[in-house]
Coordinates of C-alpha atoms and ligand atoms in Angstrom, one line a residue:
X1 CA 41.1 9.3 -18.1
X2 CA 40.1 5.9 -17.1
X3 CA 37.0 5.4 -15.1
X4 CA 36.5 4.5 -11.9
X5 CA 36.5 1.2 -11.1
X6 CA 33.1 0.9 -9.4
X7 CA 31.6 1.8 -13.3
X8 CA 33.0 -1.8 -13.5
X9 CA 30.8 -3.1 -11.7
X10 CA 27.8 -1.3 -11.9
X11 CA 27.9 -2.7 -14.9
X12 CA 28.6 -5.9 -14.2
X13 CA 25.8 -5.2 -11.6
X14 CA 23.5 -4.9 -15.0
X15 CA 24.0 -6.9 -16.9
X16 CA 23.2 -9.5 -14.5
X17 CA 19.9 -8.0 -13.9
X18 CA 19.0 -7.9 -17.5
X19 CA 20.7 -11.5 -17.8
X20 CA 17.6 -12.5 -15.7
X21 CA 15.2 -10.5 -16.7
X22 CA 15.1 -8.5 -13.5
X23 CA 16.0 -5.2 -15.2
X24 CA 13.5 -2.5 -14.1
X25 CA 13.3 0.4 -16.3
X26 CA 10.4 3.1 -16.5
X27 CA 7.6 1.7 -18.6
X28 CA 6.5 3.7 -21.9
X29 CA 3.2 5.3 -20.2
X30 CA 1.3 8.2 -19.9
X31 CA -1.7 9.0 -18.6
X32 CA -1.2 6.3 -15.9
X33 CA -3.9 6.9 -13.7
X34 CA -7.2 6.8 -16.3
X35 CA -8.9 4.0 -16.6
X36 CA -8.2 4.0 -20.0
X37 CA -3.5 4.5 -20.5
X38 CA -1.6 5.1 -23.2
X39 CA 1.0 2.8 -24.2
X40 CA 3.4 3.6 -27.3
X41 CA 0.4 5.3 -28.5
X42 CA -2.3 2.3 -27.7
X43 CA -5.0 2.4 -24.7
X44 CA -5.2 0.6 -23.6
X45 CA -7.4 -1.0 -19.8
X46 CA -5.4 0.0 -16.8
X47 CA -5.6 -2.8 -14.1
X48 CA -1.4 -1.3 -12.8
X49 CA -2.6 1.4 -10.9
X50 CA -3.4 2.0 -7.4
X51 CA -6.1 4.2 -8.0
X52 CA -9.1 1.5 -6.6
X53 CA -11.7 3.6 -7.0
X54 CA -11.0 6.3 -10.1
X55 CA -10.4 8.7 -8.0
X56 CA -7.5 10.1 -9.3
X57 CA -9.6 11.7 -12.2
X58 CA -12.5 13.1 -10.3
X59 CA -13.1 16.4 -11.2
X60 CA -14.2 17.0 -7.9
X61 CA -11.0 16.5 -6.9
X62 CA -9.4 18.1 -9.7
X63 CA -11.0 20.9 -8.5
X64 CA -10.4 21.0 -5.1
X65 CA -6.7 20.3 -6.2
X66 CA -7.3 23.8 -8.6
X67 CA -9.1 25.7 -5.9
X68 CA -6.4 25.3 -3.1
X69 CA -3.8 26.6 -5.6
X70 CA -5.5 29.7 -6.3
X71 CA -6.1 30.1 -2.7
X72 CA -2.7 29.1 -1.4
X73 CA -0.1 28.9 -4.0
X74 CA 1.8 26.4 -5.2
X75 CA 4.3 25.1 -2.4
X76 CA 4.3 24.8 1.1
X77 CA 7.5 26.2 1.4
X78 CA 8.7 25.0 4.6
X79 CA 8.0 21.7 7.4
X80 CA 5.1 21.5 9.0
X81 CA 6.5 22.8 12.2
X82 CA 7.9 26.1 11.1
X83 CA 5.5 27.9 8.5
X84 CA 4.8 24.3 6.2
X85 CA 0.9 24.7 7.2
X86 CA -2.4 25.9 6.0
X87 CA -5.8 25.9 7.1
X88 CA -7.0 23.0 5.3
X89 CA -3.8 21.6 6.7
X90 CA -5.4 21.0 10.2
X91 CA -8.4 20.3 8.5
X92 CA -8.0 17.1 6.6
X93 CA -5.9 15.8 10.0
X94 CA -8.9 16.5 11.7
X95 CA -11.7 14.9 9.7
X96 CA -9.1 11.8 9.0
X97 CA -8.9 11.7 12.9
X98 CA -13.1 12.3 13.3
X99 CA -13.5 9.9 9.6
X100 CA -11.3 7.1 11.3
X101 CA -12.8 6.8 14.7
X102 CA -9.5 8.3 16.4
X103 CA -8.8 11.3 18.7
X104 CA -6.4 13.0 16.1
X105 CA -4.2 12.4 12.9
X106 CA -0.7 13.0 11.6
X107 CA -0.2 13.9 7.4
X108 CA 2.9 12.6 6.2
X109 CA 4.8 13.8 2.3
X110 CA 4.0 9.8 1.3
X111 CA 2.7 6.9 3.1
X112 CA 6.3 5.4 2.9
X113 CA 7.5 8.4 5.0
X114 CA 4.2 7.6 7.3
X115 CA 6.1 3.9 8.3
X116 CA 9.9 5.4 8.5
X117 CA 8.7 7.9 11.5
X118 CA 6.3 5.3 13.2
X119 CA 8.8 2.8 13.1
X120 CA 12.0 5.8 14.3
X121 CA 9.2 7.5 16.4
X122 CA 8.7 4.3 18.8
X123 CA 11.9 2.1 18.7
X124 CA 15.2 2.3 19.5
X125 CA 18.1 -0.7 19.6
X126 CA 15.7 -1.7 22.7
X127 CA 12.7 -2.8 20.7
X128 CA 11.5 -6.0 19.1
X129 CA 9.7 -5.5 16.1
X130 CA 7.6 -8.4 14.9
X131 CA 6.7 -7.5 11.5
X132 CA 5.1 -10.6 9.0
X133 CA 7.7 -11.5 6.0
X134 CA 5.6 -9.8 3.6
X135 CA 5.3 -6.6 5.2
X136 CA 5.7 -3.8 3.1
X137 CA 9.5 -2.2 1.7
X138 CA 8.3 0.7 3.5
X139 CA 7.7 -0.7 7.0
X140 CA 11.2 -2.9 6.7
X141 CA 12.9 0.7 6.0
X142 CA 11.6 2.3 9.1
X143 CA 12.6 -1.1 11.6
X144 CA 16.1 -1.0 9.7
X145 CA 16.0 3.3 10.6
X146 CA 15.6 2.6 13.9
X147 CA 17.9 -0.1 14.7
X148 CA 15.4 -2.5 16.3
X149 CA 15.5 -6.3 16.3
X150 CA 13.3 -7.6 13.8
X151 CA 11.6 -10.7 14.2
X152 CA 10.3 -11.6 11.2
X153 CA 7.3 -14.3 11.2
X154 CA 6.5 -16.4 8.4
X155 CA 4.0 -15.0 6.2
X156 CA 0.0 -14.7 8.3
X157 CA 1.7 -18.0 10.3
X158 CA -0.4 -17.2 13.7
X159 CA 0.7 -19.5 15.7
X160 CA 4.9 -19.2 14.6
X161 CA 3.7 -15.3 15.4
X162 CA 3.0 -16.7 18.7
X163 CA 6.0 -18.8 19.5
X164 CA 8.8 -15.7 18.2
X165 CA 6.5 -13.6 20.3
X166 CA 7.1 -16.2 23.6
X167 CA 10.8 -16.0 22.6
X168 CA 10.8 -12.4 23.2
X169 CA 8.7 -11.7 26.1
X170 CA 11.1 -10.5 28.1
X171 CA 12.0 -7.8 25.4
X172 CA 12.6 -4.7 27.2
X173 CA 9.4 -3.0 24.7
X174 CA 7.8 -4.5 21.7
X175 CA 5.9 -3.4 18.7
X176 CA 3.9 -5.4 16.4
X177 CA 3.7 -3.9 12.6
X178 CA 1.3 -6.2 9.5
X179 CA -0.3 -4.8 6.4
X180 CA -3.9 -5.1 6.4
X181 CA -4.0 -6.0 2.5
X182 CA -0.7 -7.3 1.3
X183 CA 0.0 -5.9 -1.9
X184 CA 1.4 -7.6 -4.2
X185 CA -0.9 -10.9 -3.2
X186 CA -3.8 -8.9 -1.7
X187 CA -4.9 -11.6 1.5
X188 CA -6.3 -9.6 4.3
X189 CA -4.4 -10.0 7.5
X190 CA -5.6 -12.3 10.8
X191 CA -6.3 -9.0 12.4
X192 CA -8.7 -10.3 15.6
X193 CA -5.7 -13.0 16.7
X194 CA -3.1 -10.5 15.9
X195 CA -4.7 -7.8 18.3
X196 CA -5.4 -10.9 21.4
X197 CA -1.9 -11.6 21.3
X198 CA 0.0 -7.9 21.4
X199 CA -2.8 -7.3 24.3
X200 CA -1.3 -10.4 25.7
X201 CA 1.9 -9.7 25.0
X202 CA 2.0 -6.0 25.7
X203 CA 2.4 -5.0 22.4
X204 CA 1.8 -1.5 20.9
X205 CA 0.1 -2.9 17.5
X206 CA 1.0 -0.7 14.5
X207 CA -1.2 -1.9 10.8
X208 CA -0.5 -0.5 7.5
X209 CA -3.9 0.3 6.1
X210 CA -3.2 1.6 2.5
X211 CA -4.6 -0.5 0.3
X212 CA -7.8 -0.9 2.3
X213 CA -8.3 2.4 2.7
X214 CA -11.1 4.2 0.7
X215 CA -12.5 0.4 0.3
X216 CA -12.6 -1.9 3.7
X217 CA -14.8 -1.0 6.3
X218 CA -17.3 1.8 4.7
X219 CA -13.7 3.1 3.4
X220 CA -12.0 3.6 7.0
X221 CA -10.2 0.3 6.7
X222 CA -9.8 -3.0 8.1
X223 CA -9.2 -3.0 11.7
X224 CA -12.6 -0.7 11.9
X225 CA -14.9 -3.3 9.3
X226 CA -13.9 -6.4 12.2
X227 CA -15.0 -4.0 14.8
X228 CA -11.2 -3.5 16.3
X229 CA -10.3 0.2 15.4
X230 CA -9.5 0.8 19.0
X231 CA -7.7 -2.1 20.1
X232 CA -4.8 -0.9 17.2
X233 CA -2.5 1.8 18.4
X234 CA -1.4 3.4 15.5
X235 CA -3.1 3.3 12.4
X236 CA -1.6 4.0 9.4
X237 CA -2.8 5.3 5.6
X238 CA -2.2 6.6 3.3
X239 CA -4.1 9.0 0.3
X240 CA -2.3 7.4 -3.1
X241 CA -4.1 4.7 -3.2
X242 CA -7.7 4.2 -2.9
X243 CA -8.2 8.2 -2.4
X244 CA -6.8 8.9 -5.8
X245 CA -3.8 11.5 -4.5
X246 CA -0.6 11.3 -2.5
X247 CA 0.4 11.5 0.9
X248 CA 0.3 9.7 4.2
X249 CA -0.9 9.9 7.5
X250 CA -1.1 7.7 10.8
X251 CA -4.4 8.3 13.1
X252 CA -4.5 6.9 16.8
X253 CA -4.6 8.2 20.5
X254 CA -3.6 12.2 21.1
X255 CA -0.2 11.4 23.0
X256 CA 0.9 9.3 20.1
X257 CA -0.1 11.1 17.6
X258 CA 2.2 13.8 19.3
X259 CA 5.1 12.1 20.3
X260 CA 4.9 11.7 16.4
X261 CA 4.7 15.5 15.2
X262 CA 8.1 15.7 17.5
X263 CA 9.7 12.3 16.6
X264 CA 9.4 11.6 13.0
X265 CA 12.2 12.4 11.7
X266 CA 10.2 12.1 8.3
X267 CA 8.0 14.6 10.0
X268 CA 10.3 17.4 11.2
X269 CA 12.8 17.5 8.0
X270 CA 10.7 18.0 5.2
X271 CA 9.1 20.4 3.7
X272 CA 5.1 20.0 3.7
X273 CA 2.9 18.7 0.7
X274 CA 2.2 20.9 -1.5
X275 CA -1.8 23.0 -0.9
X276 CA -3.1 21.3 -4.4
X277 CA -2.7 17.8 -2.7
X278 CA -4.4 18.5 0.9
X279 CA -7.6 20.0 -1.1
X280 CA -7.5 16.5 -2.8
X281 CA -7.2 15.3 -0.2
X282 CA -9.6 16.5 1.1
X283 CA -12.3 16.5 -1.1
X284 CA -11.0 12.6 -1.7
X285 CA -12.2 12.0 2.0
X286 CA -15.0 13.5 1.7
X287 CA -16.4 12.2 -0.9
X288 CA -15.6 8.5 0.9
X289 CA -17.6 9.5 4.0
X290 CA -20.7 10.4 2.0
X291 CA -20.6 7.3 0.0
X292 CA -18.5 4.4 0.6
X293 CA -20.4 2.6 -2.1
X294 CA -17.9 2.3 -4.9
X295 CA -15.6 0.2 -2.5
X296 CA -18.3 -1.8 -1.6
X297 CA -18.9 -2.3 -5.9
X298 CA -15.5 -3.0 -6.2
X299 CA -15.3 -5.7 -3.6
X300 CA -18.4 -7.5 -5.9
X301 CA -16.1 -7.6 -8.5
X302 CA -13.0 -8.3 -7.3
X303 CA -14.6 -11.6 -5.8
X304 CA -16.0 -12.4 -9.5
X305 CA -13.6 -12.2 -11.3
X306 CA -11.0 -14.4 -8.9
X307 CA -14.0 -17.2 -9.3
X308 CA -13.5 -16.7 -12.7
X309 CA -9.9 -16.6 -12.6
X310 CA -9.9 -20.3 -10.4
X311 CA -12.4 -21.7 -12.4
X312 CA -9.4 -21.3 -15.3
X313 CA -7.4 -23.0 -12.6
X314 CA -5.3 -20.0 -12.7
X315 CA -3.5 -19.9 -9.2
X316 CA -4.9 -16.2 -7.2
X317 CA -2.8 -17.0 -3.9
X318 CA -5.6 -15.9 -0.6
X319 CA -6.5 -13.0 -2.4
X320 CA -9.3 -11.7 -0.2
X321 CA -9.6 -7.7 -2.0
X322 CA -9.2 -5.7 -5.0
X323 CA -6.2 -6.8 -5.5
X324 CA -5.5 -10.5 -7.5
X325 CA -2.0 -12.0 -8.2
X326 CA -2.0 -14.4 -11.6
X327 CA 0.8 -16.2 -10.1
X328 CA 2.7 -17.8 -13.2
X329 CA 6.1 -19.3 -11.5
X330 CA 9.3 -17.5 -13.3
X331 CA 10.0 -14.4 -14.5
X332 CA 10.0 -15.1 -18.5
X333 CA 6.6 -16.2 -18.4
X334 CA 5.0 -12.8 -15.8
X335 CA 7.1 -11.4 -18.7
X336 CA 5.3 -12.9 -21.8
X337 CA 1.5 -13.0 -19.9
X338 CA 2.0 -8.9 -19.5
X339 CA 3.3 -9.1 -23.1
X340 CA -0.2 -10.7 -24.7
X341 CA -2.2 -8.9 -22.4
X342 CA -1.3 -5.8 -23.8
X343 CA -1.8 -7.4 -27.3
X344 CA -5.2 -8.3 -25.6
X345 CA -5.4 -4.0 -24.7
X346 CA -4.3 -4.6 -20.9
X347 CA -1.8 -3.2 -19.1
X348 CA -1.1 -4.7 -15.8
X349 CA 2.2 -4.9 -13.8
X350 CA 4.6 -8.2 -13.8
X351 CA 5.7 -8.6 -10.4
X352 CA 9.2 -10.4 -10.2
X353 CA 11.7 -10.8 -7.3
X354 CA 12.6 -9.1 -5.2
X355 CA 9.5 -7.8 -5.0
X356 CA 8.2 -11.2 -4.9
X357 CA 9.8 -14.7 -3.8
X358 CA 11.6 -16.7 -6.1
X359 CA 9.9 -19.0 -8.1
X360 CA 6.6 -16.9 -7.3
X361 CA 6.6 -14.5 -10.4
X362 CA 2.6 -12.7 -10.8
X363 CA 0.7 -10.7 -12.7
X364 CA -0.5 -8.3 -10.3
X365 CA -4.0 -7.1 -11.6
X366 CA -5.5 -4.6 -9.0
X367 CA -8.9 -4.0 -10.1
X368 CA -10.6 -0.4 -9.9
X369 CA -14.2 1.1 -9.4
X370 CA -15.2 2.2 -12.5
X371 CA -14.4 -1.2 -14.7
X372 CA -17.9 -1.9 -16.5
X373 CA -19.3 -4.8 -17.6
X374 CA -18.2 -4.8 -20.9
X375 CA -14.2 -4.4 -19.5
X376 CA -14.6 -7.3 -17.2
X377 CA -16.0 -9.2 -20.6
X378 CA -12.5 -8.1 -22.2
X379 CA -10.3 -9.5 -18.9
X380 CA -12.4 -12.8 -18.9
X381 CA -11.6 -13.3 -22.7
X382 CA -8.0 -12.4 -22.7
X383 CA -7.4 -14.9 -19.1
X384 CA -9.6 -17.4 -21.2
X385 CA -7.9 -17.1 -24.3
X386 CA -3.8 -17.9 -22.4
X387 CA -5.5 -20.2 -21.0
X388 CA -6.8 -22.1 -24.1
X389 CA -3.3 -20.9 -26.0
X390 CA -1.3 -22.6 -23.3
X391 CA -3.3 -25.8 -23.9
Ligands
PLP1 C1 1.0 -1.5 1.9 C2 2.0 -0.5 2.1 N1 2.6 0.8 2.8 C3 3.2 2.0 2.4 C4 3.3 2.2 1.1 C5 4.1 3.7 0.4 O1 3.3 4.8 0.1 P1 3.5 5.7 -0.9 O2 3.0 4.7 -1.7 O3 1.7 6.4 -0.4 O4 4.4 6.4 -0.3 C6 2.9 1.0 0.1 C7 2.7 1.4 -1.4 O5 2.7 1.0 -1.8 C8 1.9 0.1 0.5 O6 1.7 -1.0 -0.1

């Protein structure tokens, strides 16, 4: 039988990706959430995961997950609105709402699903959505799904945003959504200016705190740290990063959360997270609420490393967080630097287009609170060696 014609097209596209050093494949990594992961049998310092607080392997989370499995079993067996509910799910939503100082919260199977639900619920074809050019892909997908008119503004460019909002001031309804930490650059949104514009132009304001929760603002995020929490309509976050587990969540006023429970298709039409995950999430939330010092330590360490890298003339962009890009430009150089770091015992992700703009391929260092002095020396020595090698 002759193969169907689409195979040729797919093969062609894969070859093109390979030729431009853009073909992705799952790396030969094992134990990828540990401080030292295994790569092709070697232990490497893990600077590529989002386990910023080192909680994914914390025994208190593991015990809570095991206890939840022993009490409730492995699966939730249904969507939340049918029978996929257990007492600990309600507890988690209530404790998260209290932690974020909001009326109510709703859980999703992932941060991705949470962003889809927000856009799909609060926007329609008659809505204009303002979105920072570097917002996460899940936000873009949610906007596409909603059918709304998308107005993208230049990254962190408030005067551009203002012009765009002025031009759309007669739209039937308006929503603005922004990451608070941009995931490939580690820089922060200008939230105060954005909140002012949203008040002036009567625009719903949604923040994605996926990378900030657990770290900034005593773990509550950047909106809280900047004393803007009550000026923001919806706070989206994720348990998959600083909290070391899985799941997305949205917090806000009671009616808005109730609306999401009714309209969010990625909430209504999917099986709820399994009990083990909820057990771990509750343990992580309680750990952070009781002791936010891990996040503070992580930020001190990140500032120190960024200062060092810049003193070696590396381009770390505008990073102000635990995510530090080392921007090298072309794709091949990014892969070459990644491989050199591996030789030095360090695993960092090489990020290439389309995840980042053409010509800005980079190493994305994501630091973690459990790094010690020795680890930091190892990272600094490796980059100093790279610099010396390039000269
Ligand atoms: C800013 C941002 N929002 C949302 C998500 C999606 O979260 P999750 O991985 O829990 O689906 C991510 C994941 O990388 C992210 O970086």
